[in-house]
Amino acid sequence: MRLEAIMERLRAEDGCPWDREQTHESLKKYAVEEVYEFLDAVDSGDREKMVEELGDLLLQVVFHAQLGKERGDFTLDDVARGICEKLIRRHPHVFGDVDLGDAEAVLENWERLKSRESRGQTRERKGLLDGVPDNLPALLMIFRIVEKIRLSDHRPEWCEEGVLRRRIAETEPRPEAIGGLIRDLAALGALYGIDVEEVVRREGRKIKEEINRCSR
């Protein structure tokens, strides 16, 4: 891949000083930023911008792979091979003889396979939600938590619809209570498959556009 060769050249001793200074840790913020820039491109419907932002995302993958290669940890081939093998394992209804009737069944089976694979790994998985990243945006974290709970046999009382609606109605205007209210609203939305993070972002964008239009 040409991009891989360019990245290797940038990291060479006579390459770019900035690129040579980077680490997995220092690049974290750029990965997050590039994801959000791609989301903006998707929302705008600008296909050329989507191509550009996907290129920036691909650069992050290649950059981290180059760092891994230099340390002898992993290569870009390892990354590509890993995702290919995962896709085949997680789609037995396509690459095997498993019969899954609809998208919901596919998602449930995906989570079962993921849990089974995790238990087989050397590192210990602590529980149902161990795979939910701590650095997810807050509302998206709630969505993923409830999504995983909904697909499992573990149904805590706080996640029941009636309990959520009652707590929302009883909320007082205190910081802790408001935090709980936002959590409950996100969880209630997740029970219906609504990504509250995306909904709130959409509403925020509407407000932003309206205020910009009125203030011109």
Short mmCIF file of N, CA, C and O in Angstrom, two decimals, residues 96-195:
data_model
loop_
_atom_site.label_atom_id
_atom_site.label_comp_id
_atom_site.label_asym_id
_atom_site.label_seq_id
_atom_site.Cartn_x
_atom_site.Cartn_y
_atom_site.Cartn_z
N GLY A 96 -21.16 -19.60 7.17
CA GLY A 96 -21.38 -20.93 7.72
C GLY A 96 -22.80 -21.39 7.44
O GLY A 96 -23.43 -20.92 6.49
N ASP A 97 -23.31 -22.27 8.29
CA ASP A 97 -24.64 -22.83 8.05
C ASP A 97 -25.63 -22.46 9.15
O ASP A 97 -26.65 -23.13 9.34
N VAL A 98 -25.35 -21.38 9.89
CA VAL A 98 -26.26 -20.93 10.94
C VAL A 98 -27.40 -20.14 10.31
O VAL A 98 -27.20 -19.32 9.42
N ASP A 99 -28.62 -20.39 10.79
CA ASP A 99 -29.81 -19.71 10.26
C ASP A 99 -30.25 -18.63 11.24
O ASP A 99 -30.71 -18.93 12.34
N LEU A 100 -30.10 -17.37 10.85
CA LEU A 100 -30.55 -16.24 11.66
C LEU A 100 -31.57 -15.46 10.85
O LEU A 100 -31.27 -14.98 9.76
N GLY A 101 -32.76 -15.30 11.42
CA GLY A 101 -33.88 -14.78 10.64
C GLY A 101 -33.86 -13.30 10.33
O GLY A 101 -34.29 -12.88 9.25
N ASP A 102 -33.37 -12.47 11.26
CA ASP A 102 -33.45 -11.03 11.04
C ASP A 102 -32.26 -10.33 11.69
O ASP A 102 -31.41 -10.96 12.31
N ALA A 103 -32.24 -9.00 11.55
CA ALA A 103 -31.11 -8.22 12.05
C ALA A 103 -30.99 -8.32 13.57
O ALA A 103 -29.88 -8.33 14.11
N GLU A 104 -32.13 -8.38 14.28
CA GLU A 104 -32.10 -8.49 15.74
C GLU A 104 -31.44 -9.80 16.16
O GLU A 104 -30.62 -9.83 17.09
N ALA A 105 -31.75 -10.88 15.47
CA ALA A 105 -31.14 -12.18 15.77
C ALA A 105 -29.64 -12.15 15.48
O ALA A 105 -28.84 -12.74 16.20
N VAL A 106 -29.26 -11.44 14.42
CA VAL A 106 -27.85 -11.31 14.07
C VAL A 106 -27.11 -10.58 15.18
O VAL A 106 -26.01 -10.99 15.60
N LEU A 107 -27.70 -9.49 15.69
CA LEU A 107 -27.07 -8.71 16.75
C LEU A 107 -26.93 -9.53 18.03
O LEU A 107 -25.89 -9.50 18.70
N GLU A 108 -27.97 -10.27 18.39
CA GLU A 108 -27.92 -11.11 19.58
C GLU A 108 -26.84 -12.17 19.45
O GLU A 108 -26.08 -12.43 20.39
N ASN A 109 -26.74 -12.78 18.27
CA ASN A 109 -25.72 -13.81 18.06
C ASN A 109 -24.33 -13.21 18.08
O ASN A 109 -23.38 -13.82 18.59
N TRP A 110 -24.19 -12.00 17.54
CA TRP A 110 -22.90 -11.29 17.56
C TRP A 110 -22.42 -11.12 19.00
O TRP A 110 -21.26 -11.38 19.32
N GLU A 111 -23.33 -10.68 19.88
CA GLU A 111 -22.96 -10.47 21.28
C GLU A 111 -22.61 -11.79 21.96
O GLU A 111 -21.69 -11.84 22.78
N ARG A 112 -23.33 -12.86 21.64
CA ARG A 112 -23.02 -14.17 22.22
C ARG A 112 -21.63 -14.64 21.79
O ARG A 112 -20.84 -15.12 22.60
N LEU A 113 -21.35 -14.50 20.49
CA LEU A 113 -20.04 -14.90 19.98
C LEU A 113 -18.93 -14.05 20.59
O LEU A 113 -17.86 -14.57 20.94
N LYS A 114 -19.19 -12.76 20.71
CA LYS A 114 -18.20 -11.85 21.29
C LYS A 114 -17.89 -12.24 22.72
O LYS A 114 -16.73 -12.28 23.14
N SER A 115 -18.93 -12.56 23.50
CA SER A 115 -18.75 -12.97 24.88
C SER A 115 -17.98 -14.28 24.97
O SER A 115 -17.08 -14.44 25.81
N ARG A 116 -18.31 -15.23 24.09
CA ARG A 116 -17.63 -16.52 24.08
C ARG A 116 -16.15 -16.36 23.73
O ARG A 116 -15.28 -16.97 24.35
N GLU A 117 -15.87 -15.52 22.74
CA GLU A 117 -14.48 -15.28 22.34
C GLU A 117 -13.71 -14.62 23.47
O GLU A 117 -12.55 -14.94 23.72
N SER A 118 -14.37 -13.68 24.16
CA SER A 118 -13.70 -12.96 25.24
C SER A 118 -13.34 -13.89 26.38
O SER A 118 -12.27 -13.78 26.99
N ARG A 119 -14.24 -14.83 26.69
CA ARG A 119 -13.95 -15.78 27.77
C ARG A 119 -12.78 -16.68 27.41
O ARG A 119 -12.08 -17.18 28.28
N GLY A 120 -12.56 -16.86 26.10
CA GLY A 120 -11.46 -17.71 25.66
C GLY A 120 -10.13 -17.00 25.59
O GLY A 120 -9.10 -17.63 25.38
N GLN A 121 -10.13 -15.67 25.78
CA GLN A 121 -8.89 -14.92 25.73
C GLN A 121 -8.15 -15.05 27.05
O GLN A 121 -8.72 -15.35 28.09
N THR A 122 -6.84 -14.78 27.01
CA THR A 122 -6.03 -14.91 28.22
C THR A 122 -6.35 -13.83 29.23
O THR A 122 -6.34 -14.06 30.43
N ARG A 123 -6.66 -12.60 28.76
CA ARG A 123 -6.99 -11.55 29.70
C ARG A 123 -8.41 -11.77 30.21
O ARG A 123 -9.30 -12.13 29.47
N GLU A 124 -8.61 -11.54 31.48
CA GLU A 124 -9.90 -11.81 32.11
C GLU A 124 -10.92 -10.73 31.77
O GLU A 124 -10.63 -9.55 31.83
N ARG A 125 -12.12 -11.15 31.39
CA ARG A 125 -13.22 -10.22 31.19
C ARG A 125 -14.00 -10.16 32.49
O ARG A 125 -14.38 -11.17 33.06
N LYS A 126 -14.26 -8.96 32.99
CA LYS A 126 -14.84 -8.82 34.31
C LYS A 126 -16.36 -8.94 34.33
O LYS A 126 -16.94 -9.17 35.37
N GLY A 127 -17.00 -8.74 33.21
CA GLY A 127 -18.45 -8.83 33.22
C GLY A 127 -19.08 -8.47 31.91
O GLY A 127 -18.39 -8.24 30.91
N LEU A 128 -20.40 -8.38 31.91
CA LEU A 128 -21.18 -8.14 30.71
C LEU A 128 -20.77 -6.86 29.99
O LEU A 128 -20.73 -6.81 28.77
N LEU A 129 -20.44 -5.82 30.75
CA LEU A 129 -20.17 -4.50 30.17
C LEU A 129 -18.68 -4.19 30.07
O LEU A 129 -18.30 -3.05 29.82
N ASP A 130 -17.84 -5.18 30.25
CA ASP A 130 -16.40 -4.95 30.25
C ASP A 130 -15.91 -4.42 28.90
O ASP A 130 -14.91 -3.74 28.82
N GLY A 131 -16.64 -4.73 27.83
CA GLY A 131 -16.22 -4.30 26.50
C GLY A 131 -16.70 -2.92 26.11
O GLY A 131 -16.40 -2.45 25.00
N VAL A 132 -17.46 -2.25 26.98
CA VAL A 132 -17.92 -0.89 26.68
C VAL A 132 -16.80 0.09 27.04
O VAL A 132 -16.42 0.20 28.20
N PRO A 133 -16.24 0.81 26.06
CA PRO A 133 -15.10 1.70 26.34
C PRO A 133 -15.44 2.81 27.34
O PRO A 133 -16.51 3.41 27.27
N ASP A 134 -14.51 3.08 28.24
CA ASP A 134 -14.71 4.14 29.23
C ASP A 134 -14.71 5.52 28.58
O ASP A 134 -15.25 6.48 29.15
N ASN A 135 -14.07 5.65 27.41
CA ASN A 135 -13.92 6.96 26.78
C ASN A 135 -15.04 7.29 25.79
O ASN A 135 -14.95 8.29 25.07
N LEU A 136 -16.09 6.47 25.75
CA LEU A 136 -17.22 6.80 24.89
C LEU A 136 -17.88 8.09 25.37
O LEU A 136 -17.89 8.38 26.58
N PRO A 137 -18.46 8.89 24.46
CA PRO A 137 -19.30 10.01 24.91
C PRO A 137 -20.37 9.49 25.87
O PRO A 137 -20.87 8.38 25.70
N ALA A 138 -20.72 10.30 26.87
CA ALA A 138 -21.56 9.83 27.97
C ALA A 138 -22.87 9.21 27.52
O ALA A 138 -23.25 8.12 27.97
N LEU A 139 -23.60 9.89 26.62
CA LEU A 139 -24.89 9.38 26.20
C LEU A 139 -24.74 8.11 25.37
O LEU A 139 -25.55 7.18 25.48
N LEU A 140 -23.71 8.05 24.55
CA LEU A 140 -23.46 6.85 23.77
C LEU A 140 -23.09 5.68 24.68
O LEU A 140 -23.47 4.53 24.42
N MET A 141 -22.38 5.97 25.77
CA MET A 141 -22.04 4.92 26.73
C MET A 141 -23.32 4.30 27.31
O MET A 141 -23.44 3.07 27.40
N ILE A 142 -24.28 5.15 27.70
CA ILE A 142 -25.54 4.65 28.24
C ILE A 142 -26.26 3.81 27.19
O ILE A 142 -26.81 2.74 27.49
N PHE A 143 -26.25 4.28 25.94
CA PHE A 143 -26.92 3.54 24.86
C PHE A 143 -26.32 2.15 24.72
O PHE A 143 -27.04 1.15 24.63
N ARG A 144 -24.98 2.05 24.71
CA ARG A 144 -24.32 0.76 24.55
C ARG A 144 -24.57 -0.14 25.76
O ARG A 144 -24.73 -1.35 25.61
N ILE A 145 -24.58 0.45 26.96
CA ILE A 145 -24.84 -0.32 28.17
C ILE A 145 -26.23 -0.95 28.11
O ILE A 145 -26.40 -2.16 28.34
N VAL A 146 -27.24 -0.13 27.80
CA VAL A 146 -28.61 -0.64 27.75
C VAL A 146 -28.78 -1.63 26.61
O VAL A 146 -29.49 -2.63 26.74
N GLU A 147 -28.13 -1.36 25.49
CA GLU A 147 -28.21 -2.28 24.35
C GLU A 147 -27.70 -3.66 24.73
O GLU A 147 -28.31 -4.68 24.42
N LYS A 148 -26.56 -3.69 25.45
CA LYS A 148 -26.00 -4.98 25.87
C LYS A 148 -26.89 -5.65 26.91
O LYS A 148 -27.08 -6.87 26.88
N ILE A 149 -27.43 -4.86 27.84
CA ILE A 149 -28.33 -5.42 28.85
C ILE A 149 -29.57 -6.01 28.19
O ILE A 149 -30.04 -7.09 28.54
N ARG A 150 -30.12 -5.28 27.21
CA ARG A 150 -31.35 -5.72 26.53
C ARG A 150 -31.15 -7.05 25.81
O ARG A 150 -32.09 -7.84 25.68
N LEU A 151 -29.93 -7.31 25.35
CA LEU A 151 -29.64 -8.54 24.62
C LEU A 151 -29.16 -9.67 25.52
O LEU A 151 -28.82 -10.74 25.04
N SER A 152 -29.14 -9.41 26.84
CA SER A 152 -28.66 -10.42 27.77
C SER A 152 -29.79 -10.88 28.69
O SER A 152 -30.92 -10.42 28.59
N ASP A 153 -29.46 -11.80 29.58
CA ASP A 153 -30.43 -12.29 30.57
C ASP A 153 -30.40 -11.44 31.84
O ASP A 153 -31.19 -11.67 32.76
N HIS A 154 -29.48 -10.48 31.89
CA HIS A 154 -29.34 -9.64 33.08
C HIS A 154 -30.18 -8.38 32.91
O HIS A 154 -29.89 -7.54 32.07
N ARG A 155 -31.25 -8.23 33.69
CA ARG A 155 -32.14 -7.08 33.57
C ARG A 155 -32.26 -6.37 34.91
O ARG A 155 -33.16 -6.67 35.70
N PRO A 156 -31.35 -5.44 35.22
CA PRO A 156 -31.43 -4.72 36.50
C PRO A 156 -32.70 -3.88 36.58
O PRO A 156 -33.21 -3.40 35.56
N GLU A 157 -33.20 -3.68 37.79
CA GLU A 157 -34.47 -2.98 37.99
C GLU A 157 -34.42 -1.56 37.45
O GLU A 157 -35.40 -1.06 36.89
N TRP A 158 -33.27 -0.88 37.62
CA TRP A 158 -33.19 0.52 37.20
C TRP A 158 -33.39 0.69 35.70
O TRP A 158 -33.72 1.78 35.23
N CYS A 159 -33.23 -0.40 34.94
CA CYS A 159 -33.33 -0.33 33.49
C CYS A 159 -34.73 -0.69 32.98
O CYS A 159 -34.96 -0.71 31.78
N GLU A 160 -35.66 -0.97 33.89
CA GLU A 160 -37.03 -1.25 33.48
C GLU A 160 -37.73 0.04 33.09
O GLU A 160 -37.56 1.08 33.74
N GLU A 161 -38.55 0.00 32.06
CA GLU A 161 -39.18 1.21 31.53
C GLU A 161 -40.00 1.94 32.58
O GLU A 161 -39.92 3.17 32.72
N GLY A 162 -40.81 1.21 33.36
CA GLY A 162 -41.65 1.85 34.37
C GLY A 162 -40.83 2.58 35.42
O GLY A 162 -41.17 3.69 35.84
N VAL A 163 -39.73 1.97 35.84
CA VAL A 163 -38.85 2.58 36.84
C VAL A 163 -38.22 3.85 36.28
O VAL A 163 -38.14 4.89 36.95
N LEU A 164 -37.78 3.79 35.03
CA LEU A 164 -37.16 4.95 34.39
C LEU A 164 -38.14 6.11 34.30
O LEU A 164 -37.81 7.26 34.63
N ARG A 165 -39.37 5.82 33.87
CA ARG A 165 -40.37 6.88 33.73
C ARG A 165 -40.70 7.52 35.08
O ARG A 165 -40.87 8.73 35.19
N ARG A 166 -40.78 6.71 36.14
CA ARG A 166 -41.09 7.25 37.46
C ARG A 166 -39.97 8.14 37.97
O ARG A 166 -40.21 9.23 38.49
N ARG A 167 -38.72 7.70 37.79
CA ARG A 167 -37.59 8.50 38.27
C ARG A 167 -37.47 9.81 37.50
O ARG A 167 -37.12 10.84 38.07
N ILE A 168 -37.76 9.77 36.21
CA ILE A 168 -37.71 10.99 35.40
C ILE A 168 -38.74 12.00 35.91
O ILE A 168 -38.46 13.19 36.05
N ALA A 169 -39.94 11.52 36.23
CA ALA A 169 -41.01 12.40 36.70
C ALA A 169 -40.71 12.99 38.07
O ALA A 169 -41.18 14.08 38.41
N GLU A 170 -39.89 12.29 38.88
CA GLU A 170 -39.63 12.73 40.25
C GLU A 170 -38.34 13.52 40.41
O GLU A 170 -37.97 13.89 41.52
N THR A 171 -37.66 13.82 39.32
CA THR A 171 -36.35 14.46 39.39
C THR A 171 -36.41 15.88 39.93
O THR A 171 -37.26 16.68 39.52
N GLU A 172 -35.50 16.21 40.86
CA GLU A 172 -35.37 17.56 41.40
C GLU A 172 -34.20 18.27 40.72
O GLU A 172 -33.28 17.63 40.24
N PRO A 173 -34.23 19.63 40.70
CA PRO A 173 -33.17 20.40 40.02
C PRO A 173 -31.88 20.50 40.83
O PRO A 173 -31.47 21.57 41.26
N ARG A 174 -31.23 19.36 41.07
CA ARG A 174 -29.93 19.32 41.72
C ARG A 174 -28.94 18.65 40.77
O ARG A 174 -29.34 17.80 39.96
N PRO A 175 -27.64 18.99 40.85
CA PRO A 175 -26.66 18.42 39.92
C PRO A 175 -26.71 16.89 39.84
O PRO A 175 -26.73 16.32 38.76
N GLU A 176 -26.74 16.24 41.03
CA GLU A 176 -26.77 14.78 41.02
C GLU A 176 -28.05 14.26 40.39
O GLU A 176 -28.06 13.28 39.65
N ALA A 177 -29.16 14.95 40.70
CA ALA A 177 -30.46 14.51 40.17
C ALA A 177 -30.52 14.71 38.66
O ALA A 177 -31.06 13.87 37.93
N ILE A 178 -29.98 15.84 38.18
CA ILE A 178 -29.98 16.10 36.74
C ILE A 178 -29.12 15.07 36.01
O ILE A 178 -29.48 14.58 34.93
N GLY A 179 -27.98 14.72 36.63
CA GLY A 179 -27.14 13.68 36.03
C GLY A 179 -27.89 12.36 35.92
O GLY A 179 -27.83 11.67 34.90
N GLY A 180 -28.62 12.02 36.98
CA GLY A 180 -29.43 10.80 36.95
C GLY A 180 -30.54 10.89 35.93
O GLY A 180 -30.88 9.90 35.27
N LEU A 181 -31.14 12.09 35.79
CA LEU A 181 -32.22 12.29 34.81
C LEU A 181 -31.70 12.06 33.39
O LEU A 181 -32.35 11.36 32.59
N ILE A 182 -30.55 12.64 33.09
CA ILE A 182 -29.98 12.47 31.75
C ILE A 182 -29.67 11.00 31.49
O ILE A 182 -29.93 10.47 30.41
N ARG A 183 -29.13 10.34 32.52
CA ARG A 183 -28.85 8.90 32.39
C ARG A 183 -30.13 8.13 32.09
O ARG A 183 -30.18 7.27 31.20
N ASP A 184 -31.20 8.44 32.85
CA ASP A 184 -32.46 7.71 32.68
C ASP A 184 -33.10 7.98 31.32
O ASP A 184 -33.66 7.08 30.70
N LEU A 185 -33.02 9.24 30.86
CA LEU A 185 -33.57 9.56 29.53
C LEU A 185 -32.80 8.80 28.45
O LEU A 185 -33.39 8.29 27.50
N ALA A 186 -31.47 8.75 28.60
CA ALA A 186 -30.65 8.02 27.62
C ALA A 186 -30.99 6.54 27.65
O ALA A 186 -31.08 5.88 26.60
N ALA A 187 -31.19 5.99 28.86
CA ALA A 187 -31.53 4.58 28.98
C ALA A 187 -32.92 4.29 28.41
O ALA A 187 -33.13 3.28 27.73
N LEU A 188 -33.88 5.19 28.67
CA LEU A 188 -35.23 5.01 28.14
C LEU A 188 -35.20 5.04 26.61
O LEU A 188 -35.85 4.22 25.95
N GLY A 189 -34.44 5.97 26.05
CA GLY A 189 -34.30 6.01 24.60
C GLY A 189 -33.68 4.74 24.06
O GLY A 189 -34.11 4.20 23.04
N ALA A 190 -32.66 4.24 24.78
CA ALA A 190 -31.97 3.04 24.32
C ALA A 190 -32.89 1.83 24.32
O ALA A 190 -32.75 0.93 23.48
N LEU A 191 -33.86 1.78 25.26
CA LEU A 191 -34.82 0.68 25.27
C LEU A 191 -35.61 0.62 23.98
O LEU A 191 -36.08 -0.44 23.57
N TYR A 192 -35.78 1.77 23.33
CA TYR A 192 -36.51 1.84 22.06
C TYR A 192 -35.56 1.93 20.86
O TYR A 192 -35.99 2.24 19.76
N GLY A 193 -34.26 1.69 21.11
CA GLY A 193 -33.30 1.73 20.02
C GLY A 193 -32.96 3.13 19.54
O GLY A 193 -32.48 3.31 18.43
N ILE A 194 -33.22 4.14 20.38
CA ILE A 194 -32.96 5.53 20.01
C ILE A 194 -31.59 5.95 20.55
O ILE A 194 -31.34 5.86 21.75
N ASP A 195 -30.71 6.39 19.67
CA ASP A 195 -29.40 6.88 20.06
C ASP A 195 -29.56 8.33 20.51
O ASP A 195 -29.61 9.25 19.70
#
